[in-house]
XYZ file of N, CA and C in Angstrom:
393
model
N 204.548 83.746 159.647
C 204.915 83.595 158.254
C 204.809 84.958 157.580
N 205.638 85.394 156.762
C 205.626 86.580 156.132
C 204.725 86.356 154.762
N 204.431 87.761 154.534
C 203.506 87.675 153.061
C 203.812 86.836 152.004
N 205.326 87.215 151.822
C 205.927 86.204 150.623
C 205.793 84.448 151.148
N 205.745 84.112 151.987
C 205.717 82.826 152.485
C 204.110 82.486 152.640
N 203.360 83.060 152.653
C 201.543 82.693 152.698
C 201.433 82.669 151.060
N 202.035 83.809 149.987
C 202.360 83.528 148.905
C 202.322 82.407 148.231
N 203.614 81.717 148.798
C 204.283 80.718 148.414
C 203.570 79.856 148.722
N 203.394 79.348 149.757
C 202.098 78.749 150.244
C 200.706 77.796 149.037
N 200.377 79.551 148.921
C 199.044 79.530 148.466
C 199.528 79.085 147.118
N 200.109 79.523 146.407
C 200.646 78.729 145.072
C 201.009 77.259 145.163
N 201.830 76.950 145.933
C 201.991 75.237 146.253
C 201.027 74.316 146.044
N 199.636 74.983 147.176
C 198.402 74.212 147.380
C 197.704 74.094 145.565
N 197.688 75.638 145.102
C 197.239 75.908 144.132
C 198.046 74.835 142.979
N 198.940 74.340 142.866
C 199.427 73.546 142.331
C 199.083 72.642 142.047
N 198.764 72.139 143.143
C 198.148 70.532 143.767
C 196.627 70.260 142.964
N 196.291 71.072 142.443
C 194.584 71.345 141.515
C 195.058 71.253 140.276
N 194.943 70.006 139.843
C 194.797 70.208 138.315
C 193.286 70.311 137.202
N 192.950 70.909 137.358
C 191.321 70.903 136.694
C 191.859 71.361 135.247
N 190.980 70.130 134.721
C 190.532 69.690 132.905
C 189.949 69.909 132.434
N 189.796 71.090 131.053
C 188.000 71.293 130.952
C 188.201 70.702 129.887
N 186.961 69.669 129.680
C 186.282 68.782 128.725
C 185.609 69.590 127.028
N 185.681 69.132 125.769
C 185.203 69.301 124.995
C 183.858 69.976 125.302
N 182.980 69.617 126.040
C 181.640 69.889 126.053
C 181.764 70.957 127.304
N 182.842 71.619 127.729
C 182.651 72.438 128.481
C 182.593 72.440 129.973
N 182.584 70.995 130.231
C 182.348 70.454 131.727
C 184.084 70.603 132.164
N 183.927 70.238 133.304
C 185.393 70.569 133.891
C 186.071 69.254 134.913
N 186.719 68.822 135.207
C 186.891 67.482 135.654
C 188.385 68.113 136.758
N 188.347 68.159 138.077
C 189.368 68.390 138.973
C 189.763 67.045 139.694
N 191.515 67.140 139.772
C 191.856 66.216 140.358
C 193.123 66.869 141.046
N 192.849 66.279 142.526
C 193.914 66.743 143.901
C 194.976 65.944 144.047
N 196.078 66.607 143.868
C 197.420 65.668 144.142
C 197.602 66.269 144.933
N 197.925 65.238 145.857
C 198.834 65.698 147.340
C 198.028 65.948 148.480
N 197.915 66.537 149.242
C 197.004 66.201 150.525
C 195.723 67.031 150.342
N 194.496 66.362 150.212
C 192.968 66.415 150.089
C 193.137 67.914 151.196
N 193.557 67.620 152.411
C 193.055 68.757 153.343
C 193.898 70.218 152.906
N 194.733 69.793 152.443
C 195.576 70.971 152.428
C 194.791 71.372 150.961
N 195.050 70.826 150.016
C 193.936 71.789 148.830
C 192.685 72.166 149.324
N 191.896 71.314 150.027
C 190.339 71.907 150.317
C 190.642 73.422 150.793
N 191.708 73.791 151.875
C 191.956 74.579 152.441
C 192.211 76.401 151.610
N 192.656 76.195 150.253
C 192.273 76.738 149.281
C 191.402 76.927 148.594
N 190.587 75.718 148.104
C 189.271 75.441 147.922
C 187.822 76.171 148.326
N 188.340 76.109 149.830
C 187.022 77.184 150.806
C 187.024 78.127 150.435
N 188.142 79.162 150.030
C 188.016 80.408 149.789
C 188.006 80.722 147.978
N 188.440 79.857 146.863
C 188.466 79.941 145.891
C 186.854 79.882 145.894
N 186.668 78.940 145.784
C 185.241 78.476 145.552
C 184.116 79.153 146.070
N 184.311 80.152 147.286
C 183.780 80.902 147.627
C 183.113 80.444 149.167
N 183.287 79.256 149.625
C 182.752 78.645 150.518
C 182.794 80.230 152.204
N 184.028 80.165 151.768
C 184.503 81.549 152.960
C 183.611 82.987 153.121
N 182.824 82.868 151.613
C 182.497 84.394 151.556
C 181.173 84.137 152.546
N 180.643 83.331 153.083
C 179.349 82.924 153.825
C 179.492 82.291 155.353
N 180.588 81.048 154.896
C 180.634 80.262 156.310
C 182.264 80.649 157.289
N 181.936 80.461 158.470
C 183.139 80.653 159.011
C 183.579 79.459 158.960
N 184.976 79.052 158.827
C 185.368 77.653 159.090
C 186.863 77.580 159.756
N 187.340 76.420 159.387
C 188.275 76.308 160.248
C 189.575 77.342 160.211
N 189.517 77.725 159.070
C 191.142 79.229 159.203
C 190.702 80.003 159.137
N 189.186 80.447 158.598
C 188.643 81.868 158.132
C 188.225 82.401 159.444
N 187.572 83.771 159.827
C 187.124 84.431 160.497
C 185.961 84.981 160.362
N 185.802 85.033 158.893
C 184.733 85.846 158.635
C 183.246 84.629 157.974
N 182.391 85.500 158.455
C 181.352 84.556 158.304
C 179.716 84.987 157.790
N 178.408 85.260 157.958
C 177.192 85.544 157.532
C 176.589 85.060 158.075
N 176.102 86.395 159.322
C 174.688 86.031 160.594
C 173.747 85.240 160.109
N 173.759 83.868 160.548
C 172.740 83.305 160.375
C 173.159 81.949 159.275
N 174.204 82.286 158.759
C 174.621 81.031 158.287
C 175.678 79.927 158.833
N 175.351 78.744 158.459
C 176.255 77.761 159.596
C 177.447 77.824 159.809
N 177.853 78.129 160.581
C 179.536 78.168 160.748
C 179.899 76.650 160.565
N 181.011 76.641 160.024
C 181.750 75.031 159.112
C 182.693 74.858 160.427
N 182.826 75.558 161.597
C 183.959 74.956 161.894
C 184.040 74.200 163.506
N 185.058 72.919 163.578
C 184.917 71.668 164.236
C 183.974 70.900 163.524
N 183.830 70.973 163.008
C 182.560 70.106 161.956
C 182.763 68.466 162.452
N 183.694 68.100 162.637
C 184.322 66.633 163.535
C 183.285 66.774 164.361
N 182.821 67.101 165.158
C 181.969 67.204 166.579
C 180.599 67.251 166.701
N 180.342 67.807 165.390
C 178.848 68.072 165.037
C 178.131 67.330 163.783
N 178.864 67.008 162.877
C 178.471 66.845 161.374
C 177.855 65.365 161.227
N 178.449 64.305 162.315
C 177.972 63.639 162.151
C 176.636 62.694 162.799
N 176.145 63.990 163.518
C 174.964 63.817 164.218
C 173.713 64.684 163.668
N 174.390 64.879 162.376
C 173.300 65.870 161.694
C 172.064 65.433 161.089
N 172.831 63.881 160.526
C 171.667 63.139 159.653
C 171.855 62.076 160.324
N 170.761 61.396 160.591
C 170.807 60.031 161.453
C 171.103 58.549 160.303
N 171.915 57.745 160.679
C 172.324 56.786 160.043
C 173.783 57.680 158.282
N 174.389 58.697 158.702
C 175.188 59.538 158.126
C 176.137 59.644 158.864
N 177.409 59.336 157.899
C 178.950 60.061 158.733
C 178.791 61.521 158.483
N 180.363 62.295 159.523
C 180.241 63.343 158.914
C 180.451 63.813 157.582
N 181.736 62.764 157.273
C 181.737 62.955 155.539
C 180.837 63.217 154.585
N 180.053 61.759 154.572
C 178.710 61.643 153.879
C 177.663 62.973 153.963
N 177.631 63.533 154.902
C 176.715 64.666 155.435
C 177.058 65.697 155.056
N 178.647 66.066 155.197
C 179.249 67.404 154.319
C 179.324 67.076 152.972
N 179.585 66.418 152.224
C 179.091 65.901 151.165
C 178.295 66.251 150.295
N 176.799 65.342 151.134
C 176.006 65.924 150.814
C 175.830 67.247 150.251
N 175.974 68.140 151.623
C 175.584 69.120 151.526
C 175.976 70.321 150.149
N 177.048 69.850 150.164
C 177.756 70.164 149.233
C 177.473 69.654 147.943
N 177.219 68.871 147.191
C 176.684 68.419 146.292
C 175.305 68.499 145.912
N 174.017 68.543 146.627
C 172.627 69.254 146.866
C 172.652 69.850 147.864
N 172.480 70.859 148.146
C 172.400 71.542 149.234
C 171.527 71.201 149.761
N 169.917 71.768 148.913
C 168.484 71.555 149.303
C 167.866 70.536 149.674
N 168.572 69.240 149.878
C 168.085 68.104 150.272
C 167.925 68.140 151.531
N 168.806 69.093 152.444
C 168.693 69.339 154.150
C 168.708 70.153 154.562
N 168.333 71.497 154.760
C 168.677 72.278 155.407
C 168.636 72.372 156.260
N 170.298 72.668 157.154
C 170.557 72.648 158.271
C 169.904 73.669 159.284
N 169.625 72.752 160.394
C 169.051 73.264 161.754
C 170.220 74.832 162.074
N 171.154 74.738 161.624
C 171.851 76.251 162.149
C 171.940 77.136 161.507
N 170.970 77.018 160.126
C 170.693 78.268 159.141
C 169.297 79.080 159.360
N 169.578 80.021 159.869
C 168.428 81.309 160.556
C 168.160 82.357 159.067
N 168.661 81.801 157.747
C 167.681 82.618 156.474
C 169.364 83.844 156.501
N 170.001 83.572 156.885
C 171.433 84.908 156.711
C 170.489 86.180 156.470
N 171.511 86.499 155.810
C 171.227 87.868 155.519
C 170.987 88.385 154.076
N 170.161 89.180 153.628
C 170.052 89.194 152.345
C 168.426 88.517 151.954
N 168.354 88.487 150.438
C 167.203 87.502 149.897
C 168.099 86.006 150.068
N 168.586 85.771 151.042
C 169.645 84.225 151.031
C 167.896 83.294 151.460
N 167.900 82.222 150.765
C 167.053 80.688 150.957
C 167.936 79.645 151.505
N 168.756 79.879 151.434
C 170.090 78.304 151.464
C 171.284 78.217 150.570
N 171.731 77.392 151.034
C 173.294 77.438 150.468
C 172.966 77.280 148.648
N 173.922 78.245 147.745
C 173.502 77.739 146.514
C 174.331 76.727 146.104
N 173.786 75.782 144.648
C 174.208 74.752 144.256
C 175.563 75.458 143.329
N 176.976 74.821 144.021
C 178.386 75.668 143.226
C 178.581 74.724 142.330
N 178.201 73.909 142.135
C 178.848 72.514 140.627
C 179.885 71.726 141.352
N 180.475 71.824 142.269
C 181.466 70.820 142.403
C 181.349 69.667 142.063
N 182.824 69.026 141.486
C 182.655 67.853 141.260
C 183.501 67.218 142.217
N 183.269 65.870 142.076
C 183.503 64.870 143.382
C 185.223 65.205 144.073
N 185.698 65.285 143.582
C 187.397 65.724 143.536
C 187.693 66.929 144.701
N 186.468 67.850 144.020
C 186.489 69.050 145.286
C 185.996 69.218 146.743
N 184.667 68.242 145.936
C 183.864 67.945 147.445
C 184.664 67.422 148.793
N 185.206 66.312 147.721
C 186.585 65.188 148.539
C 187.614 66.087 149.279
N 188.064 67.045 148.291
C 189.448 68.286 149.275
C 188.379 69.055 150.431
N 187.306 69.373 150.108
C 186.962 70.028 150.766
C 186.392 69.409 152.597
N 185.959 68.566 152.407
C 185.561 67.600 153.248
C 186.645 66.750 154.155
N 187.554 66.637 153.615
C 189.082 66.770 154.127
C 189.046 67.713 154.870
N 189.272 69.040 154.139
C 189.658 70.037 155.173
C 188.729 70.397 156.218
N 187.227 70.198 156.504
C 186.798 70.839 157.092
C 187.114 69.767 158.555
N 187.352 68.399 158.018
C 186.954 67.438 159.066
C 188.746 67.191 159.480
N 189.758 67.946 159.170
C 191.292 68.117 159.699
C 191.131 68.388 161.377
């Protein structure tokens, strides 16, 4: 695919996000069109990419969990948990689990920080990781 076509691309997906910000400042996102294909934007907007490797990215942070096949692993993470439920989670409190494949990264890093997502994103995102 040429530049102008990853472009194009990335605007399409970007489309598909309509986020609302509320009187009081809160923000309310909703995904039209395929959950995996927005999450897939999502990872790197949101910043998910700047830490974890996942399924399109490359780049990643020694010591933090790599996101990708997450199908294979995610749902043996928490006992009586899908993988959904579990990425989810994680994503929504981080600190409720910290995962067995986080060795402290690099940096003053403790664990994944809390990004605000709301349910809409979690949903694209969790899509995409489990595509």
């Amino acid at each position: 695919m040429t530049r102008i076509g990853h472009v194009a691309s990335f605007i399409a997906v970007a489309l598909t996000v309509l986020t609302i910000a509320t009187w009081n400042g809160t923000t309310s996102t909703t995904v039209v069109g395929d959950p995996a294909l927005v999450g897939t934007t999502m990872f790197k907007v949101k910043g998910c990419a700047t830490c974890h490797y996942g399924p399109d990215s490359n780049f990643g942070i020694y010591g933090v969990p790599s996101l990708t096949e997450a199908s294979a692993w995610a749902g043996d993470r928490r006992p009586g948990m899908s993988a959904a439920d579990y990425l989810a989670e994680s994503m929504r409190t981080p600190s409720v689990f910290i995962s067995p494949a986080f060795n402290g990264g690099q940096g003053p890093m403790t664990g994944m920080p809390d990004l605000n997502l709301d349910d809409a994103e979690i949903a694209a995102l969790v899509a995409y990781l489990l595509k």
